[in-house]
Structures are given as structure tokens and as C-alpha cells.
mmCIF file of C-alpha atoms in Angstrom:
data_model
loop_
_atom_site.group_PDB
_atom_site.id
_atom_site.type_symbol
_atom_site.label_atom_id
_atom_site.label_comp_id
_atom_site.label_asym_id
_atom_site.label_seq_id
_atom_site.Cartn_x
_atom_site.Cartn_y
_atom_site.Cartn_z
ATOM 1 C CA UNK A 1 22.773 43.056 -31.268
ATOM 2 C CA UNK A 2 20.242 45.716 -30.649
ATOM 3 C CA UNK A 3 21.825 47.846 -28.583
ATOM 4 C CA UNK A 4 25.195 47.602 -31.131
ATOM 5 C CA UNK A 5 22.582 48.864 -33.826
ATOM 6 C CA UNK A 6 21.602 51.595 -31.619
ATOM 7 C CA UNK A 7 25.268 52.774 -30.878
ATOM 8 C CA UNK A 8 26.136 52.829 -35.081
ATOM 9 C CA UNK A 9 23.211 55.217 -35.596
ATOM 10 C CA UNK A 10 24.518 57.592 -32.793
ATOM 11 C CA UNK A 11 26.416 60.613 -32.903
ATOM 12 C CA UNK A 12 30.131 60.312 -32.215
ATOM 13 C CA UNK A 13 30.017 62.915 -29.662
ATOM 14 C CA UNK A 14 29.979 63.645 -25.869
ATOM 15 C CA UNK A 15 26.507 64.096 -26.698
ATOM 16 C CA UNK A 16 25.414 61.141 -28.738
ATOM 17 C CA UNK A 17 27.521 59.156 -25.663
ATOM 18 C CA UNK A 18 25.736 60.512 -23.153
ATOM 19 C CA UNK A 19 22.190 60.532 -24.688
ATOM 20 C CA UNK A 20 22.414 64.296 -24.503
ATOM 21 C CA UNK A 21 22.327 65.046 -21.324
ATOM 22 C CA UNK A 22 23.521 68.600 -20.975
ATOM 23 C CA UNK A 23 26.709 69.443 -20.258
ATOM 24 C CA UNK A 24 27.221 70.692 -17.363
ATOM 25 C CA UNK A 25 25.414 67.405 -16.211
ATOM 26 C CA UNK A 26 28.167 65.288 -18.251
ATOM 27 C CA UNK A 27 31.268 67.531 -16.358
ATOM 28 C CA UNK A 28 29.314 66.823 -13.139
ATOM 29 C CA UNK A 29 29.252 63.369 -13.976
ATOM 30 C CA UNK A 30 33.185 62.868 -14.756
ATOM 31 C CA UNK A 31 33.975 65.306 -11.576
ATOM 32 C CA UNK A 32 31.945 62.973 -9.025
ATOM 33 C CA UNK A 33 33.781 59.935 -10.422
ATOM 34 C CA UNK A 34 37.262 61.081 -10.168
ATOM 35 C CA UNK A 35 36.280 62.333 -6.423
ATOM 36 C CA UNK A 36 35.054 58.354 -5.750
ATOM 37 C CA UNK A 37 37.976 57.495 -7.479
ATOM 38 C CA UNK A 38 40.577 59.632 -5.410
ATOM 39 C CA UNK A 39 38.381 58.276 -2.187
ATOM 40 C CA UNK A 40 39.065 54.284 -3.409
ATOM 41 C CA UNK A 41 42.833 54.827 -4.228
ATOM 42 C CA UNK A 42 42.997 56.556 -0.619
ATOM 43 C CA UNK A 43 41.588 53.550 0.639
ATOM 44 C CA UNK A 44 43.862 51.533 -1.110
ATOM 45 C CA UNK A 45 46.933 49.467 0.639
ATOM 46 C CA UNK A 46 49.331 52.697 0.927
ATOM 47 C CA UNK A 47 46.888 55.045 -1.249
ATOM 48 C CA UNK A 48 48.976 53.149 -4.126
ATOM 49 C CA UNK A 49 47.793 54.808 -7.585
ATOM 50 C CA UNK A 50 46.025 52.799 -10.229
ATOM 51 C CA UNK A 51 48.880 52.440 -12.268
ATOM 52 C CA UNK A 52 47.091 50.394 -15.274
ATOM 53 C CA UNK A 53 43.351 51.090 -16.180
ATOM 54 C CA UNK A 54 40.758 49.028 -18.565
ATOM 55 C CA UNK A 55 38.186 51.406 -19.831
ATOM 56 C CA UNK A 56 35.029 48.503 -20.856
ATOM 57 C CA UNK A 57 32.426 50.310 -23.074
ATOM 58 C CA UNK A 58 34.259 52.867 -23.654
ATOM 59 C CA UNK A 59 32.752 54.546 -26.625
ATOM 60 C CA UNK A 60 34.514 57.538 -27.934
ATOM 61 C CA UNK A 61 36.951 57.311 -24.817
ATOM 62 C CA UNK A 62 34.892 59.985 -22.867
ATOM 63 C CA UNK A 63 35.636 58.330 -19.850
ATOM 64 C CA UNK A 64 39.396 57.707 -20.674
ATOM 65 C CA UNK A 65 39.899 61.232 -21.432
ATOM 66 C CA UNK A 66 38.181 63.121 -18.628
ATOM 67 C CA UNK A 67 38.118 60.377 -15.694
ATOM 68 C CA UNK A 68 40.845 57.545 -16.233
ATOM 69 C CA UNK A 69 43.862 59.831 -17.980
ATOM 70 C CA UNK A 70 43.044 62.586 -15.019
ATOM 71 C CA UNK A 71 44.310 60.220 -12.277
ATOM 72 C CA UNK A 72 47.820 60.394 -10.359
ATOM 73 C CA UNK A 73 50.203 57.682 -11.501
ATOM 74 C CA UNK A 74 48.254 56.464 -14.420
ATOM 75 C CA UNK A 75 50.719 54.992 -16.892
ATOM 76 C CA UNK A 76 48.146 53.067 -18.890
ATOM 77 C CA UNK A 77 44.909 52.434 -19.924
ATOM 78 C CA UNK A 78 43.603 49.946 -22.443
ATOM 79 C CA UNK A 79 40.155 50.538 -24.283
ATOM 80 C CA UNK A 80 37.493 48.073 -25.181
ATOM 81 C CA UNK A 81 34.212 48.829 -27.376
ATOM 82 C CA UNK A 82 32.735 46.583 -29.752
ATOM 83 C CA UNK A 83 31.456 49.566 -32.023
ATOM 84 C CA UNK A 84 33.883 50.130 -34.978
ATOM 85 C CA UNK A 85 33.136 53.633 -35.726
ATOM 86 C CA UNK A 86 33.084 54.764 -32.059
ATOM 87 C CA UNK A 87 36.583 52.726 -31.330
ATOM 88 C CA UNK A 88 37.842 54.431 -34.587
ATOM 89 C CA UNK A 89 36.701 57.797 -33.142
ATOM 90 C CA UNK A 90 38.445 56.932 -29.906
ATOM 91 C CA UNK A 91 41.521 56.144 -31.650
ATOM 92 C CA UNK A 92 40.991 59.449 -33.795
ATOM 93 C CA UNK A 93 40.833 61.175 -30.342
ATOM 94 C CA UNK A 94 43.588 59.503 -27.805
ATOM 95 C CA UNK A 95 45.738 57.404 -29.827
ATOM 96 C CA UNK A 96 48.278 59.680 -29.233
ATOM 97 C CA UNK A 97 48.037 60.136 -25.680
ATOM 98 C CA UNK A 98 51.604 58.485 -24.456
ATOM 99 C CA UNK A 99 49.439 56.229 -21.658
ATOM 100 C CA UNK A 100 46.267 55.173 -23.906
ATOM 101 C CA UNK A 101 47.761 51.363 -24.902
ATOM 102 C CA UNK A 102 45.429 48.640 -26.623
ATOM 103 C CA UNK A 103 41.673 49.068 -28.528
ATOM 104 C CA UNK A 104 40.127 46.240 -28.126
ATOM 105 C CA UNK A 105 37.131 45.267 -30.513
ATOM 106 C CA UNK A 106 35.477 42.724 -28.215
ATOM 107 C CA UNK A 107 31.780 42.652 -26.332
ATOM 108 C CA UNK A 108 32.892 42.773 -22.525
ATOM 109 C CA UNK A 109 30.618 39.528 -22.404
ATOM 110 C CA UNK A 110 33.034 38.101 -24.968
ATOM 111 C CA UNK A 111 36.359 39.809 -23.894
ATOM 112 C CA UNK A 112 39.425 37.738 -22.283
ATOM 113 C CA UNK A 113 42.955 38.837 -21.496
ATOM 114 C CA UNK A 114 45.887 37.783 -19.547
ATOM 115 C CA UNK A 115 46.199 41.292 -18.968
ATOM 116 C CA UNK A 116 46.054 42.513 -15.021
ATOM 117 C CA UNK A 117 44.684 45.929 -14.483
ATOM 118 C CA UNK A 118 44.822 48.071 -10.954
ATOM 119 C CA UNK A 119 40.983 49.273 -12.121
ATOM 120 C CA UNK A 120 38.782 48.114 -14.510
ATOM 121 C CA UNK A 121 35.979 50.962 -15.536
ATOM 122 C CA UNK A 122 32.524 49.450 -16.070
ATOM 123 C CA UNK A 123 30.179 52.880 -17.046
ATOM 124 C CA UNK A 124 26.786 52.325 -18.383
ATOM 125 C CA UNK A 125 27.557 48.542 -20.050
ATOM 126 C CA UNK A 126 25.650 46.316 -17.872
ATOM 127 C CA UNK A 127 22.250 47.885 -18.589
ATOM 128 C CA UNK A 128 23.144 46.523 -22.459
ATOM 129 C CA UNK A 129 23.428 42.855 -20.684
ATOM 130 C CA UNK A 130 21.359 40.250 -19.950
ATOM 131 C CA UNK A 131 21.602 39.209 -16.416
ATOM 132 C CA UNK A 132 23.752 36.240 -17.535
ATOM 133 C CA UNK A 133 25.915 37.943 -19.486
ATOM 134 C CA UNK A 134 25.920 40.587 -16.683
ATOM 135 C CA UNK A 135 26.974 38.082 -14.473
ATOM 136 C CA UNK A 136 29.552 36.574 -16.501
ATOM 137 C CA UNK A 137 31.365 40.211 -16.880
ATOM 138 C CA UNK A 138 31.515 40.683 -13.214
ATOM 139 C CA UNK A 139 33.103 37.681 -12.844
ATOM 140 C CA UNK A 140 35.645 37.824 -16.071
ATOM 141 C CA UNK A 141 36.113 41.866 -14.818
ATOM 142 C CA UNK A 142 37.411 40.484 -11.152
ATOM 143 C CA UNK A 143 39.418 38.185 -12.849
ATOM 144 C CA UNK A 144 40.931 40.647 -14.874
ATOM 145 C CA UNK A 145 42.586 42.526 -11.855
ATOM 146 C CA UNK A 146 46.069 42.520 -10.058
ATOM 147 C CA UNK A 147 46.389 41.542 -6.131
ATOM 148 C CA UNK A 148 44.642 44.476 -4.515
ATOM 149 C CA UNK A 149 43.370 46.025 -8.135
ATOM 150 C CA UNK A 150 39.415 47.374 -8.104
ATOM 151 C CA UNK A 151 36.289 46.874 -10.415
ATOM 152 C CA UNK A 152 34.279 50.061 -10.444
ATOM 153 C CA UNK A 153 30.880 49.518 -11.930
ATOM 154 C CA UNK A 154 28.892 53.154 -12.633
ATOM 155 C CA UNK A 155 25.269 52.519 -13.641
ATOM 156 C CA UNK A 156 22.094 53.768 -13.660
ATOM 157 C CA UNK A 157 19.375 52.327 -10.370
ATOM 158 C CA UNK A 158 15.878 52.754 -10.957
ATOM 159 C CA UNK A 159 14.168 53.680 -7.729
ATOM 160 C CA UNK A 160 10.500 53.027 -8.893
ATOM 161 C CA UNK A 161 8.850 50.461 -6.705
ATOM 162 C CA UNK A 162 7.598 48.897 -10.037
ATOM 163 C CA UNK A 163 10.865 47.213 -11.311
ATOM 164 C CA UNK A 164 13.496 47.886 -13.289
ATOM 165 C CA UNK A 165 12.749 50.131 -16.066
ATOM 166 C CA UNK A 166 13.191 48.690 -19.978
ATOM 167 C CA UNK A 167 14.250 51.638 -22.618
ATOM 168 C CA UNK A 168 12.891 50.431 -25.924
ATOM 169 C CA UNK A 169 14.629 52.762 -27.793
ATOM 170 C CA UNK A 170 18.134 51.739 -26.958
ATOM 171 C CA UNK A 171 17.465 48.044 -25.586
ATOM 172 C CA UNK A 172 18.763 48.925 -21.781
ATOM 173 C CA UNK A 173 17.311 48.177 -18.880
ATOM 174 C CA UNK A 174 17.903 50.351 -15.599
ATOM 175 C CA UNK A 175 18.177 48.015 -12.835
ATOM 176 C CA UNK A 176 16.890 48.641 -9.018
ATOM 177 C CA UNK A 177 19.766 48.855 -6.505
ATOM 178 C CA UNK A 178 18.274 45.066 -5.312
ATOM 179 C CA UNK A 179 18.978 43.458 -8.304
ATOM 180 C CA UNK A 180 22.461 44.865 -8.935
ATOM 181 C CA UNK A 181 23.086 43.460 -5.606
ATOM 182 C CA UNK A 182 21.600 40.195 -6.355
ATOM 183 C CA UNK A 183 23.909 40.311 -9.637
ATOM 184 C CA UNK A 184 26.970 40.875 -7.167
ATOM 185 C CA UNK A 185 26.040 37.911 -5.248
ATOM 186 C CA UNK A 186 25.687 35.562 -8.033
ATOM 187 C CA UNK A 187 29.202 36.937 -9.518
ATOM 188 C CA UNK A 188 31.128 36.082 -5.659
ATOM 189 C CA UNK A 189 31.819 39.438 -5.578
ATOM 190 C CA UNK A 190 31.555 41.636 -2.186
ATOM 191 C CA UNK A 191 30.908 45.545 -2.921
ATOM 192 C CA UNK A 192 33.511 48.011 -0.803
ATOM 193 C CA UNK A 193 32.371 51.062 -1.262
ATOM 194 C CA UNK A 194 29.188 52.794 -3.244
ATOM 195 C CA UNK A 195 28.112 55.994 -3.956
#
């Protein structure tokens, strides 16, 4: 509930999404996930292209826009973000982009669907969990895929030898590399490639 207060005082910009990092930093950022992208859909039974997307967190549809609508053979993506004004302003933005489908209002903690997805896009979200709740997305996300479909999970890893790192500010915590692995492990899930 924090971290949803946080989000309704923040700008609805690439900016207030990105906690102003500059940006060049935020192009960077999209360009280095479409390459990891490209490199999982090469690895992918026949390089088959994600075909149907599920942006979680997505905020003003930053990702959607420069990551998820850039790849080959996308013919939808659905959008999830509990924050009404930033799932209005992603509406406002891509709701009429002919492969942008559903907005959906739910906590990814929270969210279910019968929906299948070739790739479900976890960016910055799990920081805002608990490691329950963390847990419990990892496994709903997995379930949430087709036969042969992928979870990509892009965080943050704190490298300090102290622990993860808490933000007070905006109620995340950046995890070390250890205990995102841990949270893997307690979800069943086995990761394929990282970056």
C-alpha cells in the first residue's frame, strides 16, 4: 500500500517511471532488453516469435511501447498496473495501438487469468513485494504461460556484501543476486538464461 502511494504522487512520465534516470540511460535500458529478448526468442523451439505478451507493472506502458510492441511477430500484449492514473495514462498513450489488448487493474500478487502468454514481462515489480508475495508471482507468472512461453524478470541486484538494500522513500527493496535465486527455488522455477 506504500509503494501504490508512492506511484500516485509520481509524475506520469518516462521520468517519474524511471526515477529519473537520464535518458540516454532509459534508451540504453529498453535497447539491452530487446537484444536479451531477440537472444531468448533465438533460443526458442524454431526462433518462434512471442506472439502474445503480458506487460506486469507496467506503469505508463514504457515498456510496452519501446520493448514489447518493438518485437517481430508480436500480435498482442495485455497490460497490468494497479495504479489508476498511470493505467489511464497508458491507455491515453497505446490504446490505439492495433496489438495493445486488455488493462488490467490488478496487483500482480492478486492477478489471475486463463489467459496464456508466449512472455510475461516482470520489470522492476518484485522489489515492491514481499518475499511471499514475490514468490507467489513467480509461480502465478509460470502459470500464466503457453507450452514453451518465457517469464522474463528485469530487476535491480544489490552487490553490497551487507544485504539487500531497503529504499525508504519508495518502499523497495533491491535484492542480492542470492536471494533472487533463493526466490526462484522456492517458486520451482529453473532460470535459462541471465544477463
Amino acid at each position: 500500500k506504500r509503494c501504490l502511494a508512492y506511484w500516485a504522487e509520481q509524475s506520469e512520465t518516462e521520468a517519474g517511471m524511471t526515477g529519473g534516470i537520464p535518458p540516454t540511460f532509459a534508451v540504453a535500458d529498453c535497447k539491452e532488453s530487446l537484444e536479451f529478448l531477440a537472444a531468448v526468442q533465438a533460443e526458442r523451439e524454431g526462433g518462434a516469435p512471442f506472439a502474445t505478451a503480458l506487460d506486469c507493472g507496467a506503469g505508463i506502458g514504457r515498456a510496452t511501447r519501446a520493448v514489447l510492441l518493438q518485437l517481430p511477430g508480436l500480435r498482442r500484449v495485455d497490460l497490468l498496473e494497479p495504479a489508476p492514473q498511470l493505467r489511464r495514462k497508458a491507455r491515453e498513450d497505446l490504446g490505439r495501438e492495433k496489438q495493445v489488448g486488455r488493462f488490467f487493474p490488478q496487483p500482480v500478487q492478486d492477478f489471475t487469468t486463463a489467459q496464456r502468454y508466449d512472455l510475461v514481462w516482470i520489470q522492476w515489480v518484485l522489489m515492491y513485494l514481499t518475499d511471499d508475495d514475490a514468490v507467489k508471482t513467480l509461480r502465478n507468472a509460470a502459470s500464466w504461460l503457453k507450452a514453451g512461453g518465457c517469464l522474463v524478470l528485469k530487476e535491480n541486484i544489490d552487490n553490497r556484501p551487507t544485504g539487500d538494500g531497503l529504499d525508504e522513500k519508495d518502499s523497495s527493496v533491491t535484492r542480492s543476486a542470492k536471494h533472487f535465486e533463493s526466490l526462484f527455488a522456492q517458486a520451482g522455477l529453473v532460470v535459462r538464461k541471465k544477463q
